[in-house]
CSV table of C-alpha atoms in Angstrom, one decimal:
chain,number,residue,atom,x,y,z
A,220,MET,CA,-22.0,21.2,15.6
A,221,GLU,CA,-19.1,23.3,16.7
A,222,VAL,CA,-15.5,22.4,15.8
A,223,ASN,CA,-14.9,21.3,19.4
A,224,LYS,CA,-17.8,18.8,19.1
A,225,PHE,CA,-16.4,17.5,15.8
A,226,GLU,CA,-13.1,17.0,17.4
A,227,ASP,CA,-14.6,15.1,20.2
A,228,VAL,CA,-16.3,12.7,17.8
A,229,PHE,CA,-13.0,12.2,16.0
A,230,GLU,CA,-11.1,11.6,19.2
A,231,GLY,CA,-13.8,9.3,20.4
A,232,LYS,CA,-13.5,7.2,17.2
A,233,LEU,CA,-9.7,6.9,17.7
A,234,ALA,CA,-10.2,6.0,21.3
A,235,LYS,CA,-12.7,3.2,20.5
A,236,ASN,CA,-10.4,1.9,17.7
A,237,GLU,CA,-13.0,2.8,15.1
A,238,MET,CA,-12.1,3.7,11.6
A,239,VAL,CA,-12.3,7.3,10.2
A,240,GLU,CA,-14.1,7.4,6.8
A,241,PRO,CA,-13.8,9.9,4.0
A,242,LYS,CA,-17.0,11.9,4.8
A,243,ASP,CA,-16.2,12.1,8.6
A,244,TRP,CA,-14.9,15.3,10.0
A,245,MET,CA,-11.1,15.1,10.6
A,246,PRO,CA,-8.5,17.7,11.7
A,247,ASP,CA,-6.7,19.4,8.8
A,248,ASN,CA,-3.3,18.1,10.0
A,249,TYR,CA,-4.6,14.5,10.1
A,250,ARG,CA,-5.8,14.9,6.5
A,251,LYS,CA,-2.4,16.4,5.5
A,252,HIS,CA,-0.5,13.8,7.3
A,253,LEU,CA,-2.5,11.0,5.5
A,254,ILE,CA,-2.1,12.6,2.1
A,255,ARG,CA,1.6,12.8,2.6
A,256,GLN,CA,2.0,9.3,3.9
A,257,ILE,CA,-0.4,7.5,1.5
A,258,SER,CA,0.9,9.3,-1.6
A,259,GLN,CA,4.5,8.6,-0.6
A,260,HIS,CA,3.5,5.0,-0.2
A,261,ALA,CA,1.8,5.0,-3.6
A,262,HIS,CA,4.8,6.6,-5.3
A,263,SER,CA,7.0,4.0,-3.7
A,264,GLU,CA,5.0,1.2,-5.3
A,265,ILE,CA,5.1,2.9,-8.7
A,266,VAL,CA,8.8,3.9,-8.6
A,267,GLY,CA,9.5,0.4,-7.1
A,268,MET,CA,8.6,-1.1,-10.4
A,269,LEU,CA,11.7,0.4,-12.0
A,270,PRO,CA,14.6,-1.4,-10.3
A,271,GLU,CA,12.8,-4.8,-10.9
A,272,GLY,CA,11.5,-4.0,-14.3
A,273,ASN,CA,15.2,-3.6,-15.2
A,274,TRP,CA,15.6,-7.4,-15.0
A,275,ILE,CA,12.4,-8.6,-16.7
A,276,THR,CA,14.1,-9.0,-20.1
A,277,ARG,CA,17.2,-10.6,-18.5
A,278,ALA,CA,15.5,-13.0,-16.0
A,279,PRO,CA,17.5,-16.3,-16.2
A,280,SER,CA,14.5,-18.6,-17.0
A,281,LEU,CA,11.0,-18.3,-18.4
A,282,ARG,CA,9.7,-19.3,-15.0
A,283,SER,CA,11.5,-16.5,-13.2
A,284,LYS,CA,10.4,-14.1,-15.9
A,285,VAL,CA,6.7,-14.7,-15.6
A,286,VAL,CA,7.0,-14.6,-11.8
A,287,LEU,CA,8.9,-11.2,-11.9
A,288,LEU,CA,6.3,-9.9,-14.4
A,289,ALA,CA,3.5,-10.8,-12.1
A,290,LYS,CA,5.2,-9.2,-9.2
A,291,VAL,CA,5.9,-5.9,-11.0
A,292,GLN,CA,2.3,-5.9,-12.2
A,293,ASP,CA,1.2,-6.3,-8.6
A,294,GLU,CA,3.3,-3.3,-7.5
A,295,GLY,CA,1.6,-1.2,-10.2
A,296,GLY,CA,-1.8,-2.4,-8.8
A,297,HIS,CA,-0.7,-1.5,-5.3
A,298,GLY,CA,0.2,2.0,-6.4
A,299,LEU,CA,-3.3,2.4,-7.9
A,300,TYR,CA,-5.1,1.1,-4.8
A,301,LEU,CA,-3.2,3.7,-2.7
A,302,TYR,CA,-3.7,6.6,-5.1
A,303,THR,CA,-7.4,6.1,-5.0
A,304,ALA,CA,-7.2,5.9,-1.2
A,305,ALA,CA,-5.4,9.2,-1.1
A,306,GLU,CA,-7.9,10.7,-3.5
A,307,THR,CA,-10.7,10.1,-1.0
A,308,LEU,CA,-9.0,12.9,1.1
A,309,GLY,CA,-9.6,15.5,-1.6
A,310,ILE,CA,-6.5,15.5,-3.8
A,311,SER,CA,-6.7,14.7,-7.5
A,312,ARG,CA,-4.7,12.0,-9.3
A,313,ASP,CA,-3.1,14.7,-11.5
A,314,GLU,CA,-1.9,16.6,-8.4
A,315,LEU,CA,-0.5,13.4,-6.9
A,316,LEU,CA,1.3,12.5,-10.1
A,317,ASP,CA,2.5,16.0,-10.5
A,318,ASN,CA,4.0,16.1,-7.0
A,319,LEU,CA,5.9,12.9,-7.8
A,320,HIS,CA,7.1,14.1,-11.2
A,321,THR,CA,8.3,17.5,-10.0
A,322,GLY,CA,10.1,15.9,-7.0
A,323,LYS,CA,7.9,17.7,-4.5
A,324,ALA,CA,6.6,14.3,-3.1
A,325,LYS,CA,9.0,11.7,-1.8
A,326,TYR,CA,9.1,7.9,-2.3
A,327,SER,CA,11.0,5.3,-0.3
A,328,SER,CA,14.7,5.9,-0.4
A,329,ILE,CA,15.3,2.2,-1.1
A,330,PHE,CA,14.3,2.6,-4.8
A,331,ASN,CA,17.2,5.0,-5.5
A,332,TYR,CA,19.7,2.1,-5.3
A,333,PRO,CA,20.6,0.2,-8.4
A,334,THR,CA,19.8,-3.5,-9.1
A,335,LEU,CA,23.2,-4.6,-10.5
A,336,THR,CA,22.8,-8.4,-10.6
A,337,TRP,CA,20.1,-11.0,-10.6
A,338,ALA,CA,20.9,-11.6,-6.9
A,339,ASP,CA,19.6,-8.0,-6.3
A,340,ILE,CA,16.2,-9.1,-7.5
A,341,GLY,CA,16.3,-11.8,-4.9
A,342,ALA,CA,17.5,-9.4,-2.2
A,343,VAL,CA,14.8,-6.9,-3.1
A,344,GLY,CA,12.0,-9.4,-2.9
A,345,TRP,CA,13.3,-11.0,0.3
A,346,LEU,CA,14.6,-7.9,2.2
A,347,VAL,CA,12.8,-4.9,0.7
A,348,ASP,CA,9.4,-6.6,0.4
A,349,GLY,CA,10.0,-8.2,3.7
A,350,ALA,CA,10.5,-4.9,5.4
A,351,ALA,CA,7.5,-3.4,3.5
A,352,ILE,CA,5.3,-6.2,4.7
A,353,MET,CA,6.2,-5.6,8.3
A,354,ASN,CA,5.1,-2.0,7.9
A,355,GLN,CA,2.0,-2.9,5.9
A,356,VAL,CA,0.8,-5.5,8.3
A,357,MET,CA,0.7,-2.8,10.9
A,358,LEU,CA,-1.1,-0.5,8.5
A,359,GLN,CA,-4.0,-2.9,8.0
A,360,ARG,CA,-5.2,-1.5,11.3
A,361,THR,CA,-4.5,2.1,10.6
A,362,SER,CA,-7.2,4.6,11.6
A,363,TYR,CA,-8.2,5.7,8.1
A,364,GLY,CA,-10.6,3.2,6.5
A,365,PRO,CA,-9.7,3.5,2.8
A,366,TYR,CA,-6.0,3.2,3.6
A,367,ALA,CA,-6.6,0.2,5.9
A,368,ARG,CA,-8.7,-1.6,3.3
A,369,ALA,CA,-6.1,-1.0,0.6
A,370,MET,CA,-3.5,-2.5,3.0
A,371,VAL,CA,-5.5,-5.6,3.6
A,372,ARG,CA,-5.6,-6.2,-0.2
A,373,ILE,CA,-1.9,-5.4,-0.6
A,374,CYS,CA,-0.8,-7.7,2.3
A,375,LYS,CA,-2.6,-10.6,0.7
A,376,GLU,CA,-0.7,-10.1,-2.5
A,377,GLU,CA,2.6,-9.2,-1.0
A,378,SER,CA,3.6,-12.4,0.7
A,379,PHE,CA,4.3,-14.1,-2.6
A,380,HIS,CA,6.8,-11.3,-3.4
A,381,GLN,CA,8.9,-12.0,-0.4
A,382,ARG,CA,8.9,-15.8,-1.1
A,383,GLN,CA,9.9,-15.4,-4.7
A,384,GLY,CA,12.8,-13.2,-3.5
A,385,PHE,CA,13.9,-15.8,-0.9
A,386,GLU,CA,13.7,-18.5,-3.5
A,387,ILE,CA,16.1,-16.7,-5.8
A,388,MET,CA,18.5,-16.2,-2.8
A,389,THR,CA,18.2,-19.9,-1.9
A,390,ARG,CA,19.1,-21.0,-5.4
A,391,LEU,CA,22.1,-18.7,-5.5
A,392,ALA,CA,23.3,-19.4,-1.9
A,393,PHE,CA,23.2,-23.2,-2.4
A,394,GLY,CA,24.6,-22.9,-6.0
A,395,THR,CA,28.2,-22.5,-7.1
A,396,GLU,CA,30.8,-20.5,-5.3
A,397,ASP,CA,30.3,-17.7,-7.7
A,398,GLN,CA,26.6,-17.7,-7.2
A,399,LYS,CA,27.0,-17.7,-3.4
A,400,ALA,CA,29.4,-14.8,-3.7
A,401,MET,CA,26.8,-12.9,-5.8
A,402,ALA,CA,24.1,-13.6,-3.1
A,403,GLN,CA,26.4,-12.3,-0.4
A,404,ASP,CA,27.3,-9.2,-2.4
A,405,ALA,CA,23.6,-8.4,-2.9
A,406,LEU,CA,23.0,-8.9,0.9
A,407,ASN,CA,25.9,-6.6,1.7
A,408,ARG,CA,24.6,-3.8,-0.5
A,409,TRP,CA,20.9,-4.1,0.5
A,410,TRP,CA,21.1,-4.7,4.2
A,411,TYR,CA,21.5,-1.1,5.4
A,412,PRO,CA,19.3,0.6,2.8
A,413,THR,CA,16.6,-1.9,3.9
A,414,MET,CA,17.1,-0.9,7.5
A,415,MET,CA,16.6,2.7,6.5
A,416,MET,CA,13.1,1.9,5.1
A,417,PHE,CA,11.6,2.0,8.6
A,418,GLY,CA,12.6,5.7,8.8
A,419,PRO,CA,14.8,7.6,11.2
A,420,PRO,CA,15.3,6.6,14.9
A,421,ASP,CA,12.2,7.4,17.0
A,422,ALA,CA,14.0,10.3,18.7
A,423,GLU,CA,14.6,12.0,15.4
A,424,SER,CA,11.5,11.2,13.5
A,425,PRO,CA,9.5,14.4,12.9
A,426,ASN,CA,6.2,12.7,11.9
A,427,SER,CA,6.2,9.8,14.4
A,428,GLU,CA,4.5,11.5,17.3
A,429,ASN,CA,1.4,12.5,15.4
A,430,ALA,CA,1.3,9.3,13.5
A,431,MET,CA,1.1,7.3,16.7
A,432,LYS,CA,-1.3,9.7,18.4
A,433,TRP,CA,-3.7,9.4,15.5
A,434,ARG,CA,-3.2,5.7,15.2
A,435,ILE,CA,-2.1,6.0,11.7
A,436,LYS,CA,1.0,4.0,12.8
A,437,ARG,CA,0.7,1.6,15.7
A,438,GLU,CA,4.3,0.8,16.1
A,439,THR,CA,7.4,3.0,16.0
A,440,ASN,CA,10.2,3.0,13.4
A,441,ASP,CA,12.6,1.4,15.9
A,442,GLN,CA,10.2,-1.3,17.0
A,443,LEU,CA,9.6,-2.3,13.4
A,444,ARG,CA,13.3,-2.2,12.6
A,445,GLN,CA,14.1,-4.5,15.6
A,446,ARG,CA,11.4,-7.0,14.6
A,447,PHE,CA,12.8,-7.0,11.0
A,448,VAL,CA,16.3,-7.8,12.2
A,449,ASP,CA,15.1,-10.5,14.6
A,450,GLN,CA,13.1,-12.1,11.9
A,451,THR,CA,15.7,-11.9,9.1
A,452,VAL,CA,18.9,-13.0,10.9
A,453,PRO,CA,17.8,-16.7,11.1
A,454,GLN,CA,17.0,-16.6,7.4
A,455,VAL,CA,20.5,-15.2,6.6
A,456,GLN,CA,22.0,-18.0,8.7
A,457,TYR,CA,19.9,-20.6,6.9
A,458,LEU,CA,21.3,-19.3,3.6
A,459,GLY,CA,24.9,-19.7,5.0
A,460,LEU,CA,25.4,-15.9,4.4
A,461,THR,CA,26.7,-13.3,6.7
A,462,VAL,CA,25.0,-10.1,7.8
A,463,PRO,CA,27.4,-7.2,7.0
A,464,ASP,CA,27.4,-6.0,10.6
A,465,ALA,CA,30.3,-6.8,13.0
A,466,ASN,CA,28.2,-5.6,15.9
A,467,LEU,CA,25.3,-7.9,15.3
A,468,LYS,CA,24.9,-10.0,18.5
A,469,TRP,CA,22.0,-11.8,20.2
A,470,ASN,CA,21.0,-10.0,23.4
A,471,GLU,CA,19.4,-12.5,25.8
A,472,ALA,CA,18.1,-9.8,28.1
A,473,LYS,CA,15.9,-8.1,25.4
A,474,LYS,CA,15.3,-11.3,23.5
A,475,GLY,CA,16.5,-9.6,20.3
A,476,TYR,CA,19.6,-8.7,18.4
A,477,ASP,CA,21.8,-5.7,19.0
A,478,PHE,CA,22.8,-4.2,15.7
A,479,SER,CA,24.4,-1.2,14.0
A,480,GLU,CA,22.3,1.7,12.9
A,481,PRO,CA,22.4,2.4,9.2
A,482,ASN,CA,24.3,5.5,8.0
A,483,TRP,CA,21.6,8.2,8.6
A,484,VAL,CA,23.7,10.9,6.8
A,485,GLU,CA,23.5,8.7,3.7
A,486,PHE,CA,19.7,8.3,4.3
A,487,LYS,CA,19.3,12.1,4.4
A,488,ASN,CA,21.3,12.5,1.2
A,489,VAL,CA,19.3,9.9,-0.7
A,490,ILE,CA,15.9,11.3,0.3
A,491,SER,CA,17.0,14.8,-0.6
A,492,GLY,CA,17.7,13.7,-4.1
A,493,ASN,CA,21.4,12.6,-4.1
A,494,GLY,CA,21.2,8.8,-4.1
A,495,PRO,CA,22.7,6.7,-6.9
A,496,CYS,CA,19.6,6.5,-9.0
A,497,ASN,CA,17.3,9.4,-8.0
A,498,LYS,CA,17.6,11.3,-11.3
A,499,GLU,CA,17.3,8.2,-13.4
A,500,ARG,CA,14.1,7.1,-11.5
A,501,LEU,CA,12.4,10.5,-11.9
A,502,ALA,CA,13.4,10.8,-15.5
A,503,ALA,CA,11.9,7.3,-16.2
A,504,ARG,CA,8.6,8.3,-14.5
A,505,ASN,CA,8.4,11.6,-16.3
A,506,LYS,CA,9.1,9.9,-19.6
A,507,ALA,CA,6.5,7.2,-19.1
A,508,HIS,CA,3.9,9.8,-18.1
A,509,ASN,CA,4.7,12.1,-21.0
A,510,ASP,CA,4.9,9.3,-23.5
A,511,GLY,CA,1.4,8.1,-22.3
A,512,ALA,CA,-0.2,11.5,-22.8
A,513,TRP,CA,-1.6,10.7,-26.2
A,514,VAL,CA,-3.3,7.6,-24.8
A,515,ARG,CA,-5.1,9.7,-22.2
A,516,GLU,CA,-6.1,12.3,-24.8
A,517,ALA,CA,-7.3,9.6,-27.3
A,518,ALA,CA,-9.3,7.8,-24.6
A,519,GLN,CA,-10.9,11.1,-23.6
A,520,ALA,CA,-11.7,12.0,-27.2
A,521,PHE,CA,-13.2,8.6,-27.9
A,522,ALA,CA,-15.3,8.7,-24.8
A,523,LYS,CA,-16.6,12.2,-25.7
A,524,LYS,CA,-17.4,11.1,-29.2
A,525,ARG,CA,-19.5,8.2,-27.9
A,526,ASN,CA,-21.0,10.7,-25.4
A,527,GLU,CA,-20.0,8.5,-22.5
A,528,ILE,CA,-17.9,10.8,-20.5
A,529,TYR,CA,-18.9,11.1,-16.9
A,530,VAL,CA,-17.9,14.3,-15.2
A,531,ALA,CA,-15.7,13.6,-12.2
A,532,ALA,CA,-17.3,14.3,-8.9
B,285,MET,CA,-5.9,21.5,-11.5
B,286,SER,CA,-8.0,19.7,-14.1
B,287,ASP,CA,-8.0,15.9,-13.9
B,288,ASN,CA,-7.0,14.2,-17.1
B,289,GLN,CA,-7.1,10.8,-15.7
B,290,GLY,CA,-10.7,10.3,-16.5
B,291,PRO,CA,-13.5,10.1,-13.9
B,292,VAL,CA,-13.5,7.9,-10.8
B,293,TRP,CA,-15.5,4.7,-10.8
B,294,GLU,CA,-16.5,2.5,-7.8
B,295,ILE,CA,-15.9,-1.2,-8.4
B,296,PHE,CA,-18.1,-4.0,-7.0
B,297,LEU,CA,-17.2,-7.7,-7.3
B,298,GLN,CA,-19.3,-10.8,-7.1
B,299,LYS,CA,-17.1,-13.5,-5.7
B,300,LYS,CA,-19.2,-16.4,-6.9
B,301,ALA,CA,-22.4,-16.8,-8.8
B,302,GLY,CA,-25.4,-16.1,-6.5
B,303,GLN,CA,-23.4,-14.1,-4.0
B,304,PRO,CA,-24.0,-10.3,-3.5
B,305,PHE,CA,-21.7,-7.7,-5.1
B,306,VAL,CA,-19.3,-6.2,-2.7
B,307,HIS,CA,-17.4,-2.9,-3.0
B,308,CYS,CA,-13.7,-3.5,-3.5
B,309,GLY,CA,-12.2,-0.1,-4.4
B,310,SER,CA,-12.2,2.5,-7.1
B,311,LEU,CA,-10.3,3.4,-10.3
B,312,HIS,CA,-10.1,6.0,-13.1
B,313,ALA,CA,-11.4,5.3,-16.6
B,314,PHE,CA,-12.7,7.3,-19.5
B,315,ASP,CA,-15.7,5.1,-20.4
B,316,LYS,CA,-17.7,2.0,-19.4
B,317,GLU,CA,-15.6,-0.4,-21.4
B,318,MET,CA,-12.3,0.9,-20.0
B,319,ALA,CA,-13.8,0.9,-16.5
B,320,LEU,CA,-14.6,-2.9,-16.8
B,321,GLN,CA,-11.2,-3.7,-18.3
B,322,ASN,CA,-9.3,-1.7,-15.7
B,323,ALA,CA,-11.3,-3.3,-12.9
B,324,ARG,CA,-10.5,-6.8,-14.3
B,325,ASP,CA,-6.8,-6.0,-14.4
B,326,LEU,CA,-6.7,-4.2,-11.1
B,327,TYR,CA,-9.1,-6.2,-8.8
B,328,THR,CA,-9.3,-9.7,-10.2
B,329,ARG,CA,-5.7,-10.8,-10.7
B,330,ARG,CA,-6.2,-13.8,-8.4
B,331,ASN,CA,-9.8,-15.0,-9.2
B,332,GLU,CA,-11.4,-12.5,-6.7
B,333,GLY,CA,-14.6,-12.5,-8.7
B,334,VAL,CA,-16.7,-13.8,-11.5
B,335,SER,CA,-18.7,-10.6,-12.2
B,336,ILE,CA,-17.9,-6.9,-12.0
B,337,TRP,CA,-20.1,-3.8,-11.5
B,338,ALA,CA,-18.5,-0.4,-12.4
B,339,VAL,CA,-20.5,2.6,-11.2
B,340,PRO,CA,-19.4,6.3,-11.8
B,341,SER,CA,-18.6,7.6,-8.3
B,342,ASN,CA,-20.7,10.7,-8.8
B,343,ALA,CA,-23.8,8.5,-9.3
B,344,ILE,CA,-23.5,7.2,-5.8
B,345,VAL,CA,-25.7,8.8,-3.1
B,346,ALA,CA,-24.4,8.3,0.4
B,347,SER,CA,-25.7,9.0,3.9
B,348,SER,CA,-23.7,11.4,6.0
B,349,PRO,CA,-21.8,10.3,9.1
B,350,GLU,CA,-23.6,13.1,11.1
B,351,ASP,CA,-26.9,11.5,10.3
B,352,ILE,CA,-26.2,8.2,12.0
B,353,GLY,CA,-28.5,9.1,14.9
B,354,PRO,CA,-31.7,10.4,13.3
B,355,PHE,CA,-31.3,8.2,10.3
B,356,PHE,CA,-30.8,4.8,11.9
B,357,GLU,CA,-31.9,5.0,15.5
B,358,PRO,CA,-35.6,4.4,15.0
B,359,ALA,CA,-34.7,0.8,14.1
B,360,ASN,CA,-33.6,0.2,17.7
B,361,ASP,CA,-37.0,0.7,19.3
B,362,LYS,CA,-38.9,-1.6,17.0
B,363,VAL,CA,-38.0,-4.9,18.7
B,364,TYR,CA,-41.3,-6.4,17.3
B,365,ARG,CA,-39.5,-6.6,13.9
B,366,HIS,CA,-37.4,-9.5,15.3
B,367,PRO,CA,-38.7,-13.1,15.7
B,368,THR,CA,-37.3,-13.2,19.3
B,369,PHE,CA,-40.0,-10.7,20.3
B,370,TYR,CA,-42.6,-13.4,20.1
B,371,GLN,CA,-43.2,-16.4,22.3
B,372,ILE,CA,-44.1,-19.7,20.8
B,373,PRO,CA,-45.9,-22.2,23.1
B,374,ASP,CA,-43.6,-25.2,24.1
B,375,ALA,CA,-46.2,-27.5,22.6
B,376,ILE,CA,-45.5,-26.0,19.1
B,377,GLY,CA,-41.8,-26.3,19.4
B,378,HIS,CA,-40.0,-24.9,16.4
B,379,MET,CA,-41.6,-22.3,14.1
């Protein structure tokens, strides 16, 4: 077949809403776009373990500790599902990790903000995981099969994460005055960074057009952001807290809220490495990877000794 | 770049005894034992299965997408392989 024919088959699949599988022909830019997006997603899951891991030893009860442990373990698992999905596109795990550790690959800007109080763990679960779920529900129908299948598994596991976050917020918001103030403070600090998670406005999003054309994404950044605000505001009201946005107002005509855009200059700064915790996060990942080197070496030596090593395909 | 994460394994889970094994994903591991343990930790945190198969990825032989036509089409013109091809007399009823 000529390249044109291959392209027709590929376009035909997209038009019929069929999934593209690893052995199918795909345009180079589609492959590159997916590697970038899936690996960024995987890195976000792995780096996302750090701000929450920060509170495992200081969780206020045994119950909240086991819950947080289970959640952080899930995030690690999600990272692994996504790494293997990216690997089906012809990039090795070592390359993927190397791109993260050298700062060549990005991860979600949200994880460069610090978790200062226990209420932040509530806000992260409720808002950050809530926003992630909104994006991931859409991605269950993404055009690349292995990515879509990883997303189905992830979405199943993710909904407990948001609920546990909301439970923490509920306890604080209906607790003492100090606890309620702590919940409000966390909401104030996480609201705008969470809004940034959906990416820049559609008009300024360099990758959106291709992502929509190839059905990698099915909804735009602005559509998802609007849905997130509409869904979250009633939850804020239930908690008796206030969204830190003086411009937030119900718009009857569009049946949605009008709201302020996050500070996109800050967003650009954070993704280019100058957020509050970028250096700390990367240093922690590098340290964990380097400290684990002897484990990989020992496992490899042991497998060789027992003559059980299988050469990677 | 050489991969020092160990080879890739494909993981299949049996949901309940008696049911078929279904592919659920892949992982890296250096040997059989580690492949099983990693599969347990990664794919069965919520009782997703009662039994695991771990198969080295490079041991799997797969058909090619381009072969869909020549490979599978002959099945379509052999309608006599299906029970609906045959007529059973009304007097016999169910068979």
